[in-house]
């Protein structure tokens, strides 16, 4: 099976997991940089706020996203990302927060719900978007997993939340790893490498060290750490999907914080249970 499918509607382009497309009650996607109204280095489908980006452009980009998903921006809920492993249980009280009205929550890098009609949103520059779906209990989750969130095992926190709060059985849960930095593009400092080494010896399995003259370089396979965390949390290996797309290696499709030296836009991950 293909690792991902590329779609287009008008100018808007996005990718999906083929494995999740088989569930008609589920909508999900990861946006590309193509299809919005933003200008300059953040052209054109940017969801990241910055001084040079008019707020009305960001809202219009969300309206375009809503059209793709066949919903409304007022039905979306956006995370408040601070590189934590915190997961927010979302219901109708949160509709529109982070999109069309102010948020009542802070420090939430993960969102989970069993309510149809609510679109979960996380934003991404290079950090991995994680998608979760239990087709038995019909529970969805989204997480923003950079190195701090991965070290804090936000993937495991999501699985635990789905199990304890929604009654999901781990063997039923599907998980997808969307576009993010590959190992060759994810160089980290020595102190970060050491933290992953101390965390169950993860660096030994998922890190690589290179000596370049007098300098030592450290590279981390963050996607492999996430996969390992999911398996340790009880997921079956064949229930874990990876698009194997690097945001920095594909500048024609994705913004990249590292690739654009911080002058990048942001993409979004989106997930929604359709109302019956």
Coordinates of C-alpha atoms in Angstrom, one line a residue:
X1 CA 0.0 0.0 0.0
X2 CA 1.1 3.6 -0.7
X3 CA 2.5 5.5 2.3
X4 CA 0.4 8.5 1.5
X5 CA -2.0 10.0 -1.1
X6 CA -1.8 13.5 -2.5
X7 CA -5.0 15.3 -3.1
X8 CA -6.0 18.6 -4.7
X9 CA -9.1 20.8 -4.7
X10 CA -8.7 24.1 -6.6
X11 CA -5.2 25.3 -5.6
X12 CA -5.3 23.5 -2.2
X13 CA -3.1 20.4 -1.9
X14 CA -2.9 18.0 1.0
X15 CA -1.8 14.5 1.9
X16 CA -3.7 11.6 3.7
X17 CA -3.0 8.1 5.0
X18 CA -4.4 5.5 2.7
X19 CA -5.0 3.2 5.7
X20 CA -7.3 5.8 7.3
X21 CA -9.2 6.6 4.1
X22 CA -11.1 3.3 4.3
X23 CA -13.2 4.7 7.2
X24 CA -16.0 6.8 5.7
X25 CA -16.9 8.3 9.1
X26 CA -13.4 9.8 9.4
X27 CA -11.8 12.8 7.7
X28 CA -8.1 13.6 8.1
X29 CA -5.3 15.4 6.3
X30 CA -2.0 17.2 6.5
X31 CA -1.7 20.4 4.5
X32 CA 1.0 21.4 2.1
X33 CA 2.2 24.9 1.5
X34 CA 0.0 25.2 -1.6
X35 CA -3.5 26.5 -1.7
X36 CA -3.9 29.6 0.5
X37 CA -3.7 33.4 0.3
X38 CA -0.5 34.2 2.2
X39 CA 2.4 36.0 0.5
X40 CA 6.2 36.2 0.6
X41 CA 8.3 33.4 2.2
X42 CA 5.1 32.0 3.8
X43 CA 3.2 31.7 0.5
X44 CA 0.6 30.4 0.3
X45 CA -1.3 28.1 2.7
X46 CA 0.2 29.3 5.9
X47 CA -1.4 28.8 9.4
X48 CA 1.4 30.3 11.5
X49 CA 0.9 33.8 13.0
X50 CA 3.6 36.3 12.6
X51 CA 3.9 40.1 12.5
X52 CA 4.1 40.2 8.7
X53 CA 1.0 38.0 8.2
X54 CA -2.4 39.7 8.4
X55 CA -4.8 37.9 10.8
X56 CA -7.4 37.9 8.0
X57 CA -5.1 35.9 5.8
X58 CA -4.7 33.2 8.5
X59 CA -8.5 33.1 9.0
X60 CA -9.1 32.8 5.2
X61 CA -6.6 29.9 5.1
X62 CA -8.6 28.2 7.8
X63 CA -11.8 28.9 5.7
X64 CA -10.2 27.2 2.8
X65 CA -9.3 24.2 5.0
X66 CA -12.9 24.1 6.3
X67 CA -14.1 23.9 2.7
X68 CA -11.8 21.0 1.9
X69 CA -13.1 19.2 5.0
X70 CA -16.7 20.2 4.3
X71 CA -17.1 21.8 7.7
X72 CA -16.8 25.4 9.2
X73 CA -13.9 27.1 10.8
X74 CA -16.2 27.6 13.8
X75 CA -16.2 23.8 14.3
X76 CA -12.4 23.6 14.7
X77 CA -10.4 23.4 17.9
X78 CA -6.6 24.3 17.8
X79 CA -4.0 23.1 20.2
X80 CA -2.0 25.5 22.3
X81 CA 1.5 24.0 21.7
X82 CA 4.3 24.5 24.1
X83 CA 6.2 21.2 23.5
X84 CA 4.5 19.4 26.4
X85 CA 3.0 15.9 26.6
X86 CA -0.4 17.3 27.7
X87 CA -3.6 16.0 26.1
X88 CA -6.9 17.9 26.2
X89 CA -10.3 16.2 26.1
X90 CA -12.3 18.2 23.6
X91 CA -16.1 18.7 23.5
X92 CA -18.5 21.3 22.2
X93 CA -17.5 23.9 24.8
X94 CA -14.2 24.4 22.9
X95 CA -15.6 24.9 19.4
X96 CA -13.8 27.6 17.5
X97 CA -11.0 28.0 20.1
X98 CA -7.7 29.0 18.6
X99 CA -9.4 29.8 15.3
X100 CA -12.4 32.1 15.6
X101 CA -12.2 32.8 19.4
X102 CA -9.8 32.8 22.2
X103 CA -8.7 29.6 23.9
X104 CA -9.5 28.8 27.6
X105 CA -6.6 26.3 27.9
X106 CA -2.9 26.5 27.8
X107 CA 0.0 24.1 27.2
X108 CA -1.9 21.5 25.2
X109 CA 0.0 19.7 22.5
X110 CA -2.5 16.9 22.1
X111 CA -6.3 16.9 21.5
X112 CA -8.7 13.9 21.7
X113 CA -12.5 13.6 21.3
X114 CA -15.3 11.2 20.6
X115 CA -17.7 14.0 19.4
X116 CA -18.7 14.0 15.7
X117 CA -18.5 17.3 13.9
X118 CA -15.5 18.7 15.9
X119 CA -12.3 19.2 13.8
X120 CA -9.1 18.8 15.8
X121 CA -6.2 21.0 14.6
X122 CA -2.5 21.0 15.4
X123 CA 0.1 23.2 13.7
X124 CA 3.5 22.1 12.4
X125 CA 6.8 23.5 11.0
X126 CA 9.1 20.4 11.3
X127 CA 7.6 18.6 14.3
X128 CA 5.8 15.3 13.7
X129 CA 2.0 15.2 13.5
X130 CA 0.6 12.1 15.2
X131 CA -2.9 10.8 14.2
X132 CA -4.9 8.3 16.3
X133 CA -8.1 6.5 15.6
X134 CA -10.1 3.8 17.4
X135 CA -12.7 2.6 14.8
X136 CA -14.4 0.5 17.5
X137 CA -15.1 3.3 20.0
X138 CA -14.8 6.0 17.4
X139 CA -12.3 8.1 19.2
X140 CA -9.8 10.4 17.4
X141 CA -6.7 12.1 18.6
X142 CA -4.0 14.5 17.2
X143 CA -0.7 15.4 18.7
X144 CA 2.2 17.7 18.0
X145 CA 5.4 15.7 18.8
X146 CA 8.7 17.6 18.6
X147 CA 11.8 16.3 20.4
X148 CA 10.5 17.5 23.8
X149 CA 7.1 16.0 23.3
X150 CA 8.6 12.8 22.0
X151 CA 11.0 12.6 25.0
X152 CA 7.9 13.2 27.2
X153 CA 6.1 10.4 25.4
X154 CA 3.1 12.3 24.2
X155 CA 2.2 9.3 22.0
X156 CA 2.0 7.2 25.1
X157 CA 0.0 9.9 26.9
X158 CA -2.5 9.9 24.1
X159 CA -2.9 6.1 24.2
X160 CA -3.4 6.2 27.9
X161 CA -6.0 9.0 27.7
X162 CA -7.9 7.1 25.0
X163 CA -7.9 3.9 27.1
X164 CA -8.7 5.4 30.6
X165 CA -11.1 8.2 29.5
X166 CA -12.9 6.7 26.5
X167 CA -12.5 2.9 27.0
X168 CA -10.4 2.3 24.0
X169 CA -8.5 -1.0 23.8
X170 CA -4.9 -0.6 22.7
X171 CA -5.2 -3.4 20.1
X172 CA -7.9 -1.5 18.3
X173 CA -6.1 1.8 18.0
X174 CA -4.5 2.9 14.7
X175 CA -1.7 5.5 14.7
X176 CA -0.2 7.6 11.8
X177 CA 3.1 9.6 11.7
X178 CA 2.8 12.5 9.3
X179 CA 5.5 14.7 7.7
X180 CA 8.4 15.8 9.9
X181 CA 12.1 15.9 9.9
X182 CA 14.0 12.8 8.9
X183 CA 17.1 11.6 10.8
X184 CA 19.5 13.1 8.3
X185 CA 17.9 16.5 8.8
X186 CA 17.4 16.4 12.5
X187 CA 20.8 17.3 14.1
X188 CA 20.6 17.9 17.8
X189 CA 22.9 19.2 20.5
X190 CA 24.9 16.9 22.7
X191 CA 22.7 17.6 25.7
X192 CA 19.6 16.5 23.8
X193 CA 21.4 13.4 22.6
X194 CA 22.2 12.6 26.2
X195 CA 18.6 13.0 27.3
X196 CA 17.5 10.5 24.8
X197 CA 20.4 8.2 25.8
X198 CA 19.2 8.3 29.4
X199 CA 15.6 7.7 28.4
X200 CA 15.7 3.9 28.2
X201 CA 18.8 4.0 26.1
X202 CA 16.8 5.4 23.2
X203 CA 19.8 7.1 21.6
X204 CA 21.7 3.8 21.3
X205 CA 18.8 2.5 19.1
X206 CA 17.6 5.6 17.3
X207 CA 20.5 8.0 17.3
X208 CA 23.6 8.4 15.1
X209 CA 26.9 10.2 15.9
X210 CA 29.3 11.4 13.3
X211 CA 32.8 12.9 13.8
X212 CA 33.7 15.8 11.4
X213 CA 37.2 16.9 12.1
X214 CA 37.1 18.2 15.7
X215 CA 33.3 18.4 15.8
X216 CA 30.9 15.6 16.8
X217 CA 27.5 15.7 15.2
X218 CA 24.4 14.1 16.6
X219 CA 21.4 12.9 14.6
X220 CA 18.1 11.5 16.0
X221 CA 15.5 9.4 14.2
X222 CA 12.5 10.9 16.0
X223 CA 10.0 8.9 14.0
X224 CA 11.6 5.7 15.1
X225 CA 11.4 6.8 18.8
X226 CA 7.7 7.6 18.3
X227 CA 7.1 4.2 16.7
X228 CA 8.9 2.5 19.6
X229 CA 6.8 4.5 22.2
X230 CA 3.6 3.4 20.4
X231 CA 4.6 -0.3 20.5
X232 CA 5.6 0.0 24.2
X233 CA 2.1 1.5 24.8
X234 CA 0.4 -1.6 23.4
X235 CA -0.2 -0.8 19.7
X236 CA 0.4 -3.5 17.1
X237 CA 3.2 -2.8 14.6
X238 CA 0.8 -3.3 11.7
X239 CA -1.5 -0.6 13.2
X240 CA 1.3 2.1 12.9
X241 CA 1.6 4.0 9.6
X242 CA 4.4 6.4 8.6
X243 CA 4.2 8.6 5.5
X244 CA 8.0 8.8 5.5
X245 CA 7.9 12.4 4.4
X246 CA 10.5 14.9 5.5
X247 CA 9.4 18.5 5.6
X248 CA 12.9 19.8 5.0
X249 CA 13.7 17.4 2.1
X250 CA 10.5 18.4 0.2
X251 CA 10.6 22.3 0.1
X252 CA 8.3 22.3 -2.9
X253 CA 5.5 20.8 -0.7
X254 CA 6.2 21.8 2.9
X255 CA 7.3 24.7 5.0
X256 CA 10.3 23.9 7.2
X257 CA 11.6 25.8 10.2
X258 CA 15.1 24.5 9.7
X259 CA 15.0 24.6 6.0
X260 CA 13.8 28.2 5.9
X261 CA 15.8 29.4 9.0
X262 CA 12.7 30.3 10.9
X263 CA 11.2 32.3 8.1
X264 CA 8.7 29.6 7.4
X265 CA 4.9 29.2 7.5
X266 CA 3.1 26.4 9.3
X267 CA 1.1 23.5 8.0
X268 CA -1.7 21.9 10.0
X269 CA -2.9 18.4 10.8
X270 CA -6.6 18.0 10.9
X271 CA -8.9 15.2 12.0
X272 CA -12.7 14.9 12.3
X273 CA -15.4 12.4 12.9
X274 CA -18.3 13.0 10.5
X275 CA -21.7 13.5 11.9
X276 CA -24.1 10.7 10.9

